[in-house]
Short mmCIF file of C-alpha atoms in Angstrom, two decimals:
data_model
loop_
_atom_site.label_atom_id
_atom_site.label_comp_id
_atom_site.label_asym_id
_atom_site.label_seq_id
_atom_site.Cartn_x
_atom_site.Cartn_y
_atom_site.Cartn_z
CA MET A 1 -25.22 20.05 4.26
CA SER A 2 -24.49 18.31 7.49
CA GLN A 3 -22.23 15.55 8.50
CA ILE A 4 -19.21 14.77 6.19
CA LEU A 5 -19.60 11.78 4.01
CA GLN A 6 -15.97 10.23 3.46
CA LEU A 7 -15.52 8.43 0.10
CA GLY A 8 -12.44 7.52 -1.83
CA LEU A 9 -10.50 6.00 -4.64
CA LEU A 10 -7.85 3.22 -4.28
CA GLY A 11 -5.55 2.66 -7.21
CA ASN A 12 -2.22 3.50 -8.68
CA GLN A 13 -0.92 6.36 -10.53
CA ILE A 14 -4.42 8.14 -10.03
CA GLY A 15 -3.15 11.62 -9.65
CA ARG A 16 -5.23 12.73 -12.87
CA SER A 17 -8.37 11.01 -12.11
CA ARG A 18 -11.56 13.20 -12.15
CA VAL A 19 -13.57 10.87 -9.87
CA LYS A 20 -13.01 13.21 -6.87
CA ALA A 21 -14.30 15.98 -9.14
CA LEU A 22 -17.52 14.22 -9.92
CA HIS A 23 -18.46 13.18 -6.61
CA GLU A 24 -17.86 16.26 -5.01
CA LEU A 25 -19.74 18.21 -7.60
CA LEU A 26 -22.46 15.55 -7.13
CA GLY A 27 -22.23 16.38 -3.51
CA GLU A 28 -23.13 20.08 -4.09
CA LEU A 29 -25.83 19.47 -6.46
CA TYR A 30 -27.83 16.96 -4.01
CA ASN A 31 -27.04 18.84 -0.94
CA ILE A 32 -24.64 16.28 0.38
CA ASN A 33 -21.28 17.16 2.13
CA ILE A 34 -18.85 15.06 0.33
CA ASN A 35 -15.11 14.59 1.01
CA TYR A 36 -13.57 12.26 -1.51
CA ARG A 37 -9.82 11.32 -1.18
CA LEU A 38 -7.45 9.85 -3.86
CA MET A 39 -5.22 7.38 -2.24
CA ASP A 40 -2.29 6.32 -4.56
CA LEU A 41 -0.70 2.98 -3.60
CA ALA A 42 1.93 3.01 -6.50
CA ASP A 43 4.61 3.86 -4.03
CA LYS A 44 3.63 1.75 -1.00
CA PRO A 45 7.09 0.49 0.20
CA GLU A 46 5.45 -3.05 0.99
CA PRO A 47 3.12 -4.92 -1.59
CA VAL A 48 -0.17 -3.70 -1.56
CA SER A 49 -2.81 -5.70 0.18
CA ILE A 50 -6.12 -4.45 -1.14
CA LEU A 51 -7.86 -5.99 1.99
CA LYS A 52 -5.85 -4.10 4.30
CA GLU A 53 -6.50 -1.03 2.61
CA LEU A 54 -10.23 -1.61 2.54
CA GLU A 55 -10.10 -2.50 6.10
CA ARG A 56 -8.18 0.80 6.57
CA CYS A 57 -10.78 2.89 5.07
CA ARG A 58 -13.42 1.37 7.09
CA ARG A 59 -11.70 2.06 10.28
CA GLU A 60 -11.14 5.76 9.16
CA GLY A 61 -14.87 6.06 8.48
CA PHE A 62 -15.22 6.03 5.04
CA ARG A 63 -18.86 5.13 3.76
CA GLY A 64 -17.34 3.59 0.63
CA VAL A 65 -14.56 3.63 -1.96
CA ASN A 66 -13.91 2.96 -5.58
CA VAL A 67 -11.28 0.48 -6.69
CA THR A 68 -9.30 1.09 -9.96
CA HIS A 69 -6.30 -0.27 -11.74
CA PRO A 70 -4.89 -2.95 -10.93
CA TYR A 71 -6.78 -3.82 -7.97
CA LYS A 72 -10.36 -4.49 -9.04
CA LYS A 73 -9.71 -8.28 -9.63
CA ARG A 74 -8.06 -8.64 -6.12
CA ALA A 75 -10.88 -6.58 -4.49
CA PHE A 76 -13.46 -9.15 -5.78
CA GLU A 77 -11.77 -11.82 -3.71
CA HIS A 78 -12.80 -9.98 -0.34
CA VAL A 79 -16.17 -8.66 -0.78
CA THR A 80 -19.91 -9.80 -1.16
CA THR A 81 -21.41 -8.78 -4.13
CA PHE A 82 -25.15 -7.33 -4.49
CA ASP A 83 -27.79 -9.73 -5.36
CA HIS A 84 -28.12 -8.30 -9.08
CA PHE A 85 -24.25 -8.77 -9.72
CA PRO A 86 -23.79 -10.90 -12.94
CA ASP A 87 -22.85 -14.57 -12.25
CA GLY A 88 -19.22 -15.28 -13.35
CA LEU A 89 -17.91 -11.52 -13.31
CA THR A 90 -14.56 -11.50 -11.33
CA SER A 91 -13.92 -7.93 -10.64
CA VAL A 92 -15.55 -4.94 -8.56
CA ASN A 93 -14.92 -1.33 -8.58
CA THR A 94 -17.28 0.02 -6.11
CA VAL A 95 -17.08 -1.02 -2.37
CA LEU A 96 -19.43 -0.24 0.51
CA LEU A 97 -17.92 -0.16 4.06
CA ASP A 98 -20.97 -0.88 6.27
CA GLY A 99 -20.52 -2.83 9.60
CA ASP A 100 -18.58 -6.08 9.23
CA THR A 101 -19.44 -6.51 5.23
CA LEU A 102 -17.66 -5.15 2.10
CA GLN A 103 -20.60 -5.01 -0.06
CA ALA A 104 -19.46 -4.28 -3.69
CA ASP A 105 -20.65 -3.99 -7.36
CA ASN A 106 -19.14 -3.36 -10.84
CA THR A 107 -20.17 -0.04 -12.06
CA ASP A 108 -18.11 -0.25 -15.25
CA TYR A 109 -20.24 -3.25 -16.20
CA SER A 110 -23.61 -1.20 -15.73
CA GLY A 111 -22.10 2.11 -16.90
CA PHE A 112 -20.79 0.76 -20.10
CA CYS A 113 -24.16 -0.79 -21.02
CA LYS A 114 -25.82 2.77 -20.31
CA ALA A 115 -23.04 4.55 -21.98
CA TYR A 116 -23.16 2.35 -25.36
CA THR A 117 -26.85 2.45 -25.37
CA ARG A 118 -27.17 6.17 -25.09
CA GLN A 119 -24.49 6.81 -27.79
CA PHE A 120 -25.60 4.20 -30.37
CA GLY A 121 -29.01 3.77 -29.64
CA GLU A 122 -30.98 0.54 -28.10
CA ASP A 123 -31.25 -0.87 -31.50
CA CYS A 124 -27.36 -0.90 -32.40
CA LYS A 125 -26.02 -4.45 -31.58
CA PRO A 126 -22.47 -4.62 -31.17
CA GLY A 127 -21.77 -7.23 -33.79
CA LYS A 128 -18.31 -8.71 -34.25
CA VAL A 129 -15.84 -7.29 -31.69
CA VAL A 130 -12.06 -7.22 -31.15
CA MET A 131 -11.14 -6.22 -27.71
CA LEU A 132 -7.60 -5.66 -26.52
CA GLY A 133 -7.30 -6.14 -22.75
CA ALA A 134 -8.79 -8.71 -20.29
CA GLY A 135 -7.87 -7.17 -17.02
CA GLY A 136 -10.42 -5.75 -14.69
CA VAL A 137 -12.39 -3.40 -17.03
CA GLY A 138 -12.05 -5.89 -19.73
CA VAL A 139 -13.79 -8.28 -17.80
CA ALA A 140 -16.68 -5.80 -16.83
CA ILE A 141 -17.04 -4.81 -20.41
CA ALA A 142 -17.02 -8.24 -22.05
CA PHE A 143 -19.94 -8.84 -19.54
CA GLY A 144 -21.49 -5.67 -20.73
CA LEU A 145 -21.20 -6.88 -24.49
CA GLN A 146 -22.94 -10.12 -23.58
CA GLN A 147 -26.07 -8.31 -21.96
CA LEU A 148 -26.02 -6.16 -25.21
CA GLY A 149 -26.02 -9.12 -27.76
CA VAL A 150 -22.64 -9.31 -28.88
CA ASP A 151 -22.51 -11.74 -32.06
CA GLU A 152 -18.59 -12.63 -31.48
CA LEU A 153 -15.88 -11.47 -29.18
CA MET A 154 -12.33 -11.45 -30.19
CA ILE A 155 -9.84 -11.17 -27.32
CA TYR A 156 -6.20 -10.42 -27.19
CA ASP A 157 -3.94 -9.95 -24.05
CA LYS A 158 -0.35 -10.26 -23.68
CA VAL A 159 -0.96 -12.02 -20.50
CA LYS A 160 -2.35 -15.41 -22.03
CA GLU A 161 -3.70 -16.52 -18.75
CA SER A 162 -6.14 -13.55 -18.24
CA ALA A 163 -7.40 -14.02 -21.95
CA HIS A 164 -8.29 -17.52 -21.30
CA GLY A 165 -9.59 -17.25 -18.14
CA LEU A 166 -12.00 -14.25 -19.49
CA GLU A 167 -12.64 -16.98 -22.43
CA GLN A 168 -13.84 -19.52 -20.07
CA LEU A 169 -16.15 -17.16 -18.15
CA LEU A 170 -17.78 -15.99 -21.34
CA LYS A 171 -18.11 -19.48 -22.60
CA THR A 172 -20.12 -20.53 -19.80
CA ARG A 173 -22.50 -17.64 -20.34
CA GLY A 174 -23.11 -18.53 -24.22
CA VAL A 175 -20.98 -16.05 -25.53
CA HIS A 176 -19.18 -16.86 -28.89
CA VAL A 177 -15.49 -15.95 -28.00
CA ARG A 178 -12.44 -16.52 -29.70
CA ILE A 179 -8.68 -15.64 -28.22
CA LEU A 180 -6.42 -14.24 -30.67
CA ALA A 181 -2.59 -14.52 -31.23
CA GLU A 182 -0.78 -11.32 -31.69
CA GLN A 183 -0.26 -12.03 -35.63
CA ASP A 184 -4.07 -12.20 -35.88
CA VAL A 185 -5.18 -8.82 -34.42
CA VAL A 186 -4.86 -6.83 -37.95
CA GLY A 187 -6.81 -9.46 -39.96
CA GLU A 188 -9.33 -9.78 -37.30
CA MET A 189 -9.69 -6.00 -36.80
CA GLN A 190 -10.50 -5.64 -40.56
CA GLN A 191 -13.58 -7.85 -40.25
CA ALA A 192 -14.78 -6.39 -36.94
CA ASP A 193 -17.73 -4.09 -36.57
CA GLY A 194 -16.45 -2.80 -33.27
CA LEU A 195 -12.99 -2.15 -31.52
CA ILE A 196 -12.33 -1.85 -27.86
CA ASN A 197 -9.31 -0.78 -25.94
CA ALA A 198 -9.48 -2.10 -22.58
CA THR A 199 -5.58 -1.66 -21.74
CA PRO A 200 -4.22 1.12 -19.87
CA LEU A 201 -2.22 2.17 -23.08
CA GLY A 202 -3.45 5.71 -24.11
CA MET A 203 -3.37 6.94 -20.53
CA PHE A 204 -1.18 10.04 -19.77
CA GLN A 205 1.24 7.65 -17.99
CA TYR A 206 0.99 5.08 -20.70
CA PRO A 207 0.84 7.12 -23.95
CA GLY A 208 0.06 5.34 -27.33
CA ASN A 209 -2.16 3.57 -29.48
CA PRO A 210 -2.82 -0.32 -28.89
CA PHE A 211 -4.36 -1.00 -32.09
CA PRO A 212 -1.99 -1.44 -35.22
CA LEU A 213 -2.62 1.17 -37.98
CA ASP A 214 -2.99 -1.51 -40.53
CA GLY A 215 -6.03 -2.87 -39.07
CA PHE A 216 -8.37 0.16 -39.27
CA THR A 217 -10.88 0.04 -42.24
CA SER A 218 -14.55 1.06 -42.04
CA GLN A 219 -15.33 -0.50 -38.58
CA ARG A 220 -18.88 0.83 -37.35
CA TRP A 221 -17.76 1.73 -33.75
CA ALA A 222 -15.22 2.03 -31.13
CA PHE A 223 -14.75 2.31 -27.66
CA ASP A 224 -11.62 3.54 -25.49
CA ALA A 225 -11.85 2.65 -21.55
CA VAL A 226 -9.22 5.24 -21.02
CA TYR A 227 -10.65 8.65 -20.12
CA THR A 228 -7.71 10.74 -19.20
CA PRO A 229 -7.18 11.90 -21.64
CA GLU A 230 -10.59 11.91 -23.57
CA ASN A 231 -9.09 12.27 -26.96
CA THR A 232 -6.58 9.19 -27.02
CA ALA A 233 -4.55 8.28 -30.09
CA PHE A 234 -6.81 5.36 -30.56
CA LEU A 235 -10.17 7.35 -30.74
CA ASP A 236 -8.19 9.89 -32.88
CA GLN A 237 -7.46 7.41 -35.61
CA CYS A 238 -10.99 6.40 -35.47
CA ARG A 239 -12.60 9.57 -35.79
CA LYS A 240 -10.17 10.34 -38.65
CA ARG A 241 -11.93 7.43 -40.51
CA GLY A 242 -15.44 8.31 -39.85
CA ILE A 243 -15.73 5.66 -37.14
CA ASN A 244 -18.41 6.01 -34.56
CA THR A 245 -16.62 6.20 -31.06
CA LEU A 246 -17.72 6.07 -27.54
CA SER A 247 -15.16 7.91 -25.33
CA GLY A 248 -13.90 6.57 -21.69
CA PHE A 249 -15.48 9.80 -20.36
CA GLN A 250 -18.85 8.47 -20.93
CA LEU A 251 -17.76 4.94 -19.08
CA PHE A 252 -16.56 7.27 -16.18
CA LEU A 253 -19.81 9.30 -15.94
CA TYR A 254 -22.08 6.57 -15.79
CA GLN A 255 -20.16 4.16 -13.69
CA GLY A 256 -19.45 7.36 -11.30
CA LEU A 257 -23.44 7.92 -11.15
CA ASP A 258 -24.18 4.27 -10.63
CA ALA A 259 -21.47 4.29 -7.92
CA PHE A 260 -22.72 7.47 -6.29
CA LYS A 261 -26.21 5.86 -6.14
CA HIS A 262 -24.45 3.11 -4.00
CA PHE A 263 -22.98 5.43 -1.76
CA THR A 264 -25.69 7.97 -1.28
CA GLY A 265 -29.16 6.25 -2.24
CA VAL A 266 -29.32 9.35 -4.97
CA THR A 267 -30.22 8.72 -8.34
CA ALA A 268 -28.45 11.52 -10.38
CA ASP A 269 -29.93 12.57 -13.65
CA ALA A 270 -26.96 12.24 -16.56
CA GLN A 271 -28.65 14.49 -18.58
CA ILE A 272 -28.14 17.74 -16.19
CA ILE A 273 -24.97 16.09 -14.70
CA GLU A 274 -22.75 15.97 -17.99
CA PRO A 275 -23.00 19.48 -19.29
CA LEU A 276 -22.32 20.86 -15.74
CA PHE A 277 -19.30 18.71 -15.12
CA LEU A 278 -17.88 19.64 -18.53
CA GLU A 279 -18.39 23.26 -18.25
CA LYS A 280 -16.41 23.27 -14.77
CA PHE A 281 -13.85 20.53 -15.53
CA PRO A 282 -13.52 20.64 -19.29
CA LEU A 283 -11.79 17.51 -20.86
CA GLU A 284 -8.08 17.66 -21.85
#
């Protein structure tokens, strides 16, 4: 190991995030001296400017940063995305601080596709899906579902503007998408193949299950973007009913490996990393 590679995470209430542990473990395995800082912006005395935070990190010598809730959409407004970035996707979570350019990607999008395929198989199409949440991670997952060949996506978000904005983006890409009213969620859940929680509800700081219990029937699969804790109340209900689940940890792992490749140029092997990480940092 030689020069320190400075990385970090920008977000609110991120004290329990495992991203520091993941990147520093990857550094050890691939002989890269990584120092990863968690930079919690929740208690800033003034309204947060994510652009100013990114510029501060660049001045301080960071190679790159991850961006999490609630700054993914705001960060998108100030970056240049990579050539492979999906047209219409409006949130980023990985920013390279090279020279005068802020280059960015959304590894939630790529990580979700990889995690889904590994868990359920390349031939398992999503079918008809109900997703709660149309924020930064919801947008990325929706684009991932389009890539995976979703038949129909139904979205509910308390912030109607977010839901309708995502609806318009997806329609331009040929996705069959509908916005749900709150009173329609249970009925549509009962007809769905898959259920997705793309809200913060279920995190340690926001405990609970966003899905009404009356809506659980015999869905084929479920995914929770929350990974702290891994066994959320939502996934617990699914597992009790025999629904195949994809945990937020899998998204966390694959989006982290994709971000690590951007930061370092190294393609890490998920089959090697996952057991090593879980042995050193057991899930809660």
